[in-house]
Short mmCIF file of C-alpha atoms in Angstrom, two decimals:
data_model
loop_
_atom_site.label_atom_id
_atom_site.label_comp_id
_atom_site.label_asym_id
_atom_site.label_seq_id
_atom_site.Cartn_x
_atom_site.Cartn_y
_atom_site.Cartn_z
CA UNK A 1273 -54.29 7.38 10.60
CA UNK A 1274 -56.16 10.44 12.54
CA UNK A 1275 -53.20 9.50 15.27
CA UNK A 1276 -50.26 10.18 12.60
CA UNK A 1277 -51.70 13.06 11.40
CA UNK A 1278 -51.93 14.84 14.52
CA UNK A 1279 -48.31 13.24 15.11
CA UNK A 1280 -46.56 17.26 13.68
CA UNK A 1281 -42.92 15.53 13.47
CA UNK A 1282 -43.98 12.89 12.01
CA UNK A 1283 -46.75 14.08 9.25
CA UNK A 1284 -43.67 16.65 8.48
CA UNK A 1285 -41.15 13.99 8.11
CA UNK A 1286 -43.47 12.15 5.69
CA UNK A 1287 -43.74 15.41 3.88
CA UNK A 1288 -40.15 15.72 3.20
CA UNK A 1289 -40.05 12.35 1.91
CA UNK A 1290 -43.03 12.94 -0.73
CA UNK A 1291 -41.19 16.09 -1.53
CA UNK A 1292 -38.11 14.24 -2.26
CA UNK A 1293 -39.94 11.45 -4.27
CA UNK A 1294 -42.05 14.11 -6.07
CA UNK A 1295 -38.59 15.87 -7.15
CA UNK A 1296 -37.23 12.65 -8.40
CA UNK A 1297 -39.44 12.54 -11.03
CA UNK A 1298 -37.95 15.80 -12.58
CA UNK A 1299 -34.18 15.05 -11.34
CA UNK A 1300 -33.70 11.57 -11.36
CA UNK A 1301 -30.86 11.37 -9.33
CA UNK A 1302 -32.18 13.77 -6.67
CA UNK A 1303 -32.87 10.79 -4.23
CA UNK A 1304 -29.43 9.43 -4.87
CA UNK A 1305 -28.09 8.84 -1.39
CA UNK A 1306 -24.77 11.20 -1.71
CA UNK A 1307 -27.07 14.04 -3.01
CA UNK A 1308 -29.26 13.76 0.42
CA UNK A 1309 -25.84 13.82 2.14
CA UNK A 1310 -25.33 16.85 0.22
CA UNK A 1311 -28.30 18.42 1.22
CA UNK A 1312 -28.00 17.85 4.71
CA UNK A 1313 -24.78 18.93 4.69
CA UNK A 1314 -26.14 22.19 2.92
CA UNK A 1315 -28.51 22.39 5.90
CA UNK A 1316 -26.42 21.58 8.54
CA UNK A 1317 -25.62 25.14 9.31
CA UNK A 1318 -29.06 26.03 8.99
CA UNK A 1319 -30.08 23.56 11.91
CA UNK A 1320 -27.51 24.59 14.17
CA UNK A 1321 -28.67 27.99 14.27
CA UNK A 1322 -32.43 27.27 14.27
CA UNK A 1323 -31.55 25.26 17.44
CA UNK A 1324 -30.32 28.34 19.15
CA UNK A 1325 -33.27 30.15 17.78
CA UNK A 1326 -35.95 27.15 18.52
CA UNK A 1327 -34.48 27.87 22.43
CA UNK A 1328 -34.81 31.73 22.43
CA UNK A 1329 -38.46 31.22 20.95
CA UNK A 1330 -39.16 28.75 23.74
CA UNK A 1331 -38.48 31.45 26.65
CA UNK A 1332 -41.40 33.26 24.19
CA UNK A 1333 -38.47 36.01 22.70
CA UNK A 1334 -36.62 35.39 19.46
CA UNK A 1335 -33.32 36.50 18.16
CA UNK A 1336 -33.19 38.91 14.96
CA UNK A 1337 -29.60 39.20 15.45
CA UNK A 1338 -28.24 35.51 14.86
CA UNK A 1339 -27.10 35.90 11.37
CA UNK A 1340 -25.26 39.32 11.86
CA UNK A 1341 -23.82 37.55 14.75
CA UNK A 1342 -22.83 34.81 12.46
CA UNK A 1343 -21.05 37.54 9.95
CA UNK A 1344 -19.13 39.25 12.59
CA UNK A 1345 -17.83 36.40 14.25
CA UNK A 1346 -17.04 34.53 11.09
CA UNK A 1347 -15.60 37.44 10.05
CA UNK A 1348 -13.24 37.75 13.48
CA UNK A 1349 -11.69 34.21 13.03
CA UNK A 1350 -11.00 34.29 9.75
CA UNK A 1351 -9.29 37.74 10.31
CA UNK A 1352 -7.38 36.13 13.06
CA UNK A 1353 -6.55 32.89 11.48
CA UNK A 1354 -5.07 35.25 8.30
CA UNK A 1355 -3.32 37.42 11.01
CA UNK A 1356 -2.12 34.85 12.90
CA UNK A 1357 -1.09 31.78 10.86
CA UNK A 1358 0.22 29.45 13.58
CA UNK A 1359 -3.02 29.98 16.22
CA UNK A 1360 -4.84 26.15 17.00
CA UNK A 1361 -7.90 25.68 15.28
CA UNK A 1362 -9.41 24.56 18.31
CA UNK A 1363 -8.29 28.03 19.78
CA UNK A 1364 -9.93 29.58 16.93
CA UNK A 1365 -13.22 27.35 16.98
CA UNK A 1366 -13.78 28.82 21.08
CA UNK A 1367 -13.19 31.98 20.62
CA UNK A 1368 -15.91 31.64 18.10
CA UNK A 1369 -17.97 30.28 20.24
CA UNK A 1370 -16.90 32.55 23.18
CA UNK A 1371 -17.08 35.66 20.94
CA UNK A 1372 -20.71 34.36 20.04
CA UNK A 1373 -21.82 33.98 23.48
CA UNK A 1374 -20.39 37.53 24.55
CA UNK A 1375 -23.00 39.01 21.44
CA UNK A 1376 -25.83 36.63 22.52
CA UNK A 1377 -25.16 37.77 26.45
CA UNK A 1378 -25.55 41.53 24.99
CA UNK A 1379 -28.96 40.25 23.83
CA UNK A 1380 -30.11 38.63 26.64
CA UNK A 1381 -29.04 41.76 29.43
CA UNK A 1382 -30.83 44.48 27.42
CA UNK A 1383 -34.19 41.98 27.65
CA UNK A 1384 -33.45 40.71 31.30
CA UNK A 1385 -32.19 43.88 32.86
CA UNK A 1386 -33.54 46.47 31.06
CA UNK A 1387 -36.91 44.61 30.44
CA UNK A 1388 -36.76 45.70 26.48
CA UNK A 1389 -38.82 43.58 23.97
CA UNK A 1390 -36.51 41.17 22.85
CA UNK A 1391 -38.00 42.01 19.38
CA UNK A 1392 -36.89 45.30 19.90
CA UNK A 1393 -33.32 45.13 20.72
CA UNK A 1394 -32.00 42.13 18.12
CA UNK A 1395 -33.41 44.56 15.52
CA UNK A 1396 -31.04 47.45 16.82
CA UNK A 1397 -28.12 44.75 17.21
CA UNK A 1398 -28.43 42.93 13.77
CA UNK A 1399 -27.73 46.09 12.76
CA UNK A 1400 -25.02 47.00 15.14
CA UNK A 1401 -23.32 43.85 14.79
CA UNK A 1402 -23.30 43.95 11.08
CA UNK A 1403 -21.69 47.32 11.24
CA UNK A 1404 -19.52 46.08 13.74
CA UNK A 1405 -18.29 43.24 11.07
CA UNK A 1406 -17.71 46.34 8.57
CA UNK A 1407 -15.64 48.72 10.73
CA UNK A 1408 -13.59 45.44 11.82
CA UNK A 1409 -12.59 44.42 7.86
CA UNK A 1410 -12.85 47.79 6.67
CA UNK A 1411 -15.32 46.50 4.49
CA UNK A 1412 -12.12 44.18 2.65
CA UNK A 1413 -13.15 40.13 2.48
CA UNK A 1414 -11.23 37.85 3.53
CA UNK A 1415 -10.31 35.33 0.54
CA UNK A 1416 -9.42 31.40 0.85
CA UNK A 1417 -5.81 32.35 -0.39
CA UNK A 1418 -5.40 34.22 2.84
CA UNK A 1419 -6.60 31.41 5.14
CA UNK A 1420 -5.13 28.60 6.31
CA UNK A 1421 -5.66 25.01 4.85
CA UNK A 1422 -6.63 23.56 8.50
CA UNK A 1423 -8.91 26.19 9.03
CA UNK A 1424 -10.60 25.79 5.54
CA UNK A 1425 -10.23 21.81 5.21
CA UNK A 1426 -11.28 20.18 8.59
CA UNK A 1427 -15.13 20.69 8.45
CA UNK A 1428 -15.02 19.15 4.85
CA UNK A 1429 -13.07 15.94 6.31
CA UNK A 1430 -15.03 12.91 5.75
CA UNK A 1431 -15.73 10.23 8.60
CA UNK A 1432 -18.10 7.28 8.02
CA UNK A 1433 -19.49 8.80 4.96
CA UNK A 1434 -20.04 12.26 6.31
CA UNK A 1435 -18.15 15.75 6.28
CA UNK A 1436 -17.24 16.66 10.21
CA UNK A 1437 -19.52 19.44 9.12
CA UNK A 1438 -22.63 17.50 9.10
CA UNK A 1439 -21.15 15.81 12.46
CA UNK A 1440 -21.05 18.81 14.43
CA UNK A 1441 -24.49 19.53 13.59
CA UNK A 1442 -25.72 16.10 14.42
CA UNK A 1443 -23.76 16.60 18.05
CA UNK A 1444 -25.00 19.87 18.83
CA UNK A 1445 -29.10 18.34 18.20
CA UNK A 1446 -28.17 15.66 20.41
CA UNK A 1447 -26.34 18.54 23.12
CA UNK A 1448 -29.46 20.25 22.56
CA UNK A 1449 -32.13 17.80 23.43
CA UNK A 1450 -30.17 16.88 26.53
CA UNK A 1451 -30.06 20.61 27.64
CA UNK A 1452 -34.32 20.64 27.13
CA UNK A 1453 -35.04 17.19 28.12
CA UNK A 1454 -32.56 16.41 31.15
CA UNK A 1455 -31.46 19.98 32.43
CA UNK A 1456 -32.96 22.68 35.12
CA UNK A 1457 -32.22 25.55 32.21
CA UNK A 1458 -33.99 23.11 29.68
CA UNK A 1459 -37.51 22.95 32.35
CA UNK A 1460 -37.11 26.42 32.68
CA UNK A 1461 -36.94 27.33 29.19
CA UNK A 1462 -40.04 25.83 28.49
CA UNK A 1463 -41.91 26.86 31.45
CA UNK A 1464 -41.09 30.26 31.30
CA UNK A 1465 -42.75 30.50 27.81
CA UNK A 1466 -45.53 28.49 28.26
CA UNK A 1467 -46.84 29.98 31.26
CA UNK A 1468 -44.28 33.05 32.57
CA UNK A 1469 -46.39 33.62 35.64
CA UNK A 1470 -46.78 30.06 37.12
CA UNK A 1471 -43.25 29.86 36.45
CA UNK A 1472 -42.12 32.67 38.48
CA UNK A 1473 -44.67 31.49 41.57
CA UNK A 1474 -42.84 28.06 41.17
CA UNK A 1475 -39.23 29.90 41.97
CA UNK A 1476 -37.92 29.98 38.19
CA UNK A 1477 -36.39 33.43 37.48
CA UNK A 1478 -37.69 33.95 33.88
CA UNK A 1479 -35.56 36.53 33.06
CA UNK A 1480 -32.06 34.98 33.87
CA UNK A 1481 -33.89 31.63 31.25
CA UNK A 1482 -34.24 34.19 28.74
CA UNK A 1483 -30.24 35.45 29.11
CA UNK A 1484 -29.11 32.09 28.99
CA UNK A 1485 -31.31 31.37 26.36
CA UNK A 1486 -29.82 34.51 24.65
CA UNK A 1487 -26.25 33.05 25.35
CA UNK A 1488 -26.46 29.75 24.18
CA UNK A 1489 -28.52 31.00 20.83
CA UNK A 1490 -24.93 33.76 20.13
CA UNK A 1491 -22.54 30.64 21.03
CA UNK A 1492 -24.54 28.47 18.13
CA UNK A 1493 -24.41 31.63 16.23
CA UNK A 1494 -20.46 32.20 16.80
CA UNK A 1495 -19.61 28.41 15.77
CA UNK A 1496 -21.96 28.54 13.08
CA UNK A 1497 -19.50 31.74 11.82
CA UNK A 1498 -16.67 29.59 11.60
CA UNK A 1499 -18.22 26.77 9.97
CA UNK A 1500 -19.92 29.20 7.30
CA UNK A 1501 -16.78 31.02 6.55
CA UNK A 1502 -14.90 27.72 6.08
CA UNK A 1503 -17.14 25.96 4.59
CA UNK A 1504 -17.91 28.70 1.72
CA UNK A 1505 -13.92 30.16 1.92
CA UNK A 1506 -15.06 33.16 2.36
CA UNK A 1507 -15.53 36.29 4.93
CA UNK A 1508 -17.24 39.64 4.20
CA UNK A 1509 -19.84 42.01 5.47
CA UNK A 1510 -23.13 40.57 4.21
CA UNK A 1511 -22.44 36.69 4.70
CA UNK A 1512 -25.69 34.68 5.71
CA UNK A 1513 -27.51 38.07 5.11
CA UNK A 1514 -31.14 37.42 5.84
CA UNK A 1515 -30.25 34.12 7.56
CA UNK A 1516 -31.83 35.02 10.70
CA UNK A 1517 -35.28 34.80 8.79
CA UNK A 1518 -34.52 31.15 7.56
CA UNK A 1519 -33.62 30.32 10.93
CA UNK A 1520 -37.26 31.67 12.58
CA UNK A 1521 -38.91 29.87 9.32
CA UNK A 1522 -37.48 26.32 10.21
CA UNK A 1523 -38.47 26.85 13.68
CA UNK A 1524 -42.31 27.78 13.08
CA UNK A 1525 -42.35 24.96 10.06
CA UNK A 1526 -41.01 22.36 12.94
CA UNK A 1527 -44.01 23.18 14.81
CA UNK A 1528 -42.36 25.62 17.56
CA UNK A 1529 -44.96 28.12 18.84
CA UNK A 1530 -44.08 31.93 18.61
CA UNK A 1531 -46.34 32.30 21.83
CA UNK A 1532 -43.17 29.82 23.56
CA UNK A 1533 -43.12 26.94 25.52
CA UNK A 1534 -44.18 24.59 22.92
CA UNK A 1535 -41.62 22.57 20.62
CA UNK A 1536 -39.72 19.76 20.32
CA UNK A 1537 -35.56 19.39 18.92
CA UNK A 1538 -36.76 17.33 16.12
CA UNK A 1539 -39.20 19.74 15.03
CA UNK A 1540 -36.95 22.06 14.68
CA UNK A 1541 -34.41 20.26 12.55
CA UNK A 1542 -37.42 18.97 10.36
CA UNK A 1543 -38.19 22.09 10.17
CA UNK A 1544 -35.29 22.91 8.94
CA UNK A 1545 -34.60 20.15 6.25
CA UNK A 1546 -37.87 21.11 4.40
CA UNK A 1547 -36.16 24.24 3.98
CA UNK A 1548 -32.56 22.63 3.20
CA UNK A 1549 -34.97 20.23 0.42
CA UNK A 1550 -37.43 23.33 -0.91
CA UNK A 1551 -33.67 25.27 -1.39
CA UNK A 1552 -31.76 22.59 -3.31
CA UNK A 1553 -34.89 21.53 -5.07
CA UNK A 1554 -36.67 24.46 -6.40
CA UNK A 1555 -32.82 25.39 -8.98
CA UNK A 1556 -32.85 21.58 -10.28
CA UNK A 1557 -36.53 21.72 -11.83
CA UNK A 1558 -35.79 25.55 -13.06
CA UNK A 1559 -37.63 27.35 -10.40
CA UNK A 1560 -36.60 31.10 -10.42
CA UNK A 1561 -35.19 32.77 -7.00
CA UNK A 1562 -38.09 35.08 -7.26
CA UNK A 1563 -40.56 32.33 -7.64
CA UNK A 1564 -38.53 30.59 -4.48
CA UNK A 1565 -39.05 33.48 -2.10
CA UNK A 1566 -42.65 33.29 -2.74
CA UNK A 1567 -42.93 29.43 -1.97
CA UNK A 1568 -40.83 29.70 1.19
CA UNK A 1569 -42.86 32.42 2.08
CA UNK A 1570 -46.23 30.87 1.18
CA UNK A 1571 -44.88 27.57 3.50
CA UNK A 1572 -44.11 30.00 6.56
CA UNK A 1573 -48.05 31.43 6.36
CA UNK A 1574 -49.00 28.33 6.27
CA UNK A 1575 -47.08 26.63 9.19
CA UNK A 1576 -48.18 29.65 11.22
CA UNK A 1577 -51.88 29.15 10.33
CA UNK A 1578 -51.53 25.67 11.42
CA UNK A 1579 -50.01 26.06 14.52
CA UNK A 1580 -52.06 28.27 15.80
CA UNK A 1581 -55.53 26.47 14.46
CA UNK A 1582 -53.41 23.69 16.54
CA UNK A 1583 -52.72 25.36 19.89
CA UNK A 1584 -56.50 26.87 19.59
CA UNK A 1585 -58.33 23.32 19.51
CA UNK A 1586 -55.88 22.68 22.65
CA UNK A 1587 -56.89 25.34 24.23
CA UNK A 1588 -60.87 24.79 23.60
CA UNK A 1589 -60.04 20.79 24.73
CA UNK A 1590 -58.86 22.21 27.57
CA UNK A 1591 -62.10 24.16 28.37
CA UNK A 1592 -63.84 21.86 27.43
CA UNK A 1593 -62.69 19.59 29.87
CA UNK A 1594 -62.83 22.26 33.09
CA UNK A 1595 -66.82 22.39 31.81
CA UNK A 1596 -67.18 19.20 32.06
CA UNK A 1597 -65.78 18.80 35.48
CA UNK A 1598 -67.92 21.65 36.96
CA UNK A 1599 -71.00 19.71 35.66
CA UNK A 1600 -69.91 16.69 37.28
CA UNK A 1601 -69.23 18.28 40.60
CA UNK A 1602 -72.36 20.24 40.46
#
């Protein structure tokens, strides 16, 4: 049992399923199977952009900007695909993700080049890029009427029981966990957050892990603007305002350390279905908004307290052990 418990993926996985059972009891058919497809489908967006967070957090940075991202780009396409009727949707899908990338890459320069606290600079360009997304509409939205049915209906397509929406998510985890677990970039995001200077005497070049970290967190961000903006019909200024804090909130739930280096893929998107259940819950059983900010809030204190209670008995194991050793020796 003591083993399980210290398991964090999988004590927060049984979590979510209490929580689901609890809710039951008030909403009977919340368990229902095409209500949990629901909800993940809700979240899917949600994960997809904590992923690209989860790997800026790793290189020990994080990425304020990810929603504005999100709004500008989402805002681009859909401006393009009303523009431009007869444009692919794949076309319109990459330059998301291109246009995404470019934002992220802005991100990562300032912090590699210019050695700026990453902190710092998504602050200044969450707000540039949201201005960015007004002087681009004008401050007009950009209305289902004026969008074409491709570009509206394909994430909403069902195959084998779920939207392509919730499939792109589930592909970009698994792209994800092969980047971490099987690539060079995936090593060196994690070593150059857990331990920056061992990492640069063992020839990793930290900064250029944070920029690509930075990259790949705007291209999630940029395909994330499509599939908001299609999936909700709609593009304006303030989409998916206050996204960005969601998106650092399912990361720290999932067990990913602020300090970096520490944190697993599955963590993340745990992290980010307690959210997806706490959100769809909370409006069933007649919890108010107001009384919903505090909870999520009160569950983000908490995750942070027990992370770092965590990483704190590691690092007392750990000298501990050296103790020991010298006693041995001596």
């Amino acid at each position: 049992m003591q083993n399980l418990l210290k398991n964090r993926e999988m004590l927060l996985a049984l979590i979510i399923i209490g929580m689901i059972l609890g809710f039951t009891t008030r909403a009977p058919n919340f368990a229902n199977p095409d209500n949990l497809v629901t909800i993940f489908n809700d979240t899917s967006i949600l994960i997809i952009l904590a992923l690209g967070q989860m790997v800026v957090i790793l290189t020990k940075s994080i990425d304020l900007s990810v929603a504005a991202n999100l709004a500008f780009t989402g805002m681009a396409v859909a401006m393009l695909d009303s523009a431009f009727p007869g444009l692919p949707l794949a076309l319109l899908v990459l330059l998301a993700i291109g246009i995404g990338a470019a934002l992220g890459a802005i991100n990562g320069f300032l912090v590699w080049a210019l050695q700026i606290p990453p902190i710092v600079v998504t602050l200044g360009t969450l707000t540039i890029y949201r201005g960015m997304s007004f002087v681009l509409s004008g401050g007009a939205w950009v209305n289902a009427h004026q969008m074409q049915p491709d570009f509206l209906g394909v994430p909403r397509l069902p195959v084998l029981g779920l939207p392509i929406l919730s499939w792109v998510a589930i592909a970009v985890i698994l792209l994800i966990g092969f980047i971490l677990a099987r690539t060079a970039f995936g090593r060196s995001t994690y070593a150059a957050g857990g331990n920056p200077v061992a990492a640069i005497y063992a020839g990793i070049d930290v900064g250029r892990a944070r920029f690509l970290a930075f990259v790949l967190s705007g291209a999630l961000a940029g395909l994330s603007g499509y599939l908001w903006v299609s999936r909700y019909a709609v593009a304006y200024v303030d989409i998916a305002a206050g996204f960005e804090l969601d998106s650092v909130a399912a990361c720290v739930i999932g067990g990913i350390s602020i300090a970096g280096g520490i944190g697993t893929v599955i963590g993340t998107v745990l992290g980010a279905l307690f959210l997806g259940v706490i959100k769809n819950a909370l409006p069933v059983i007649g919890i108010s908004p107001f009384a919903q900010m505090a909870i999520s809030g009160i569950v983000i204190v908490l995750a942070v307290v027990f992370n770092a209670r965590a990483e704190a008995k590691k690092g007392r194991i750990i000298l501990r052990d050296r103790a020991a050793g010298k006693e041995a020796t001596a």
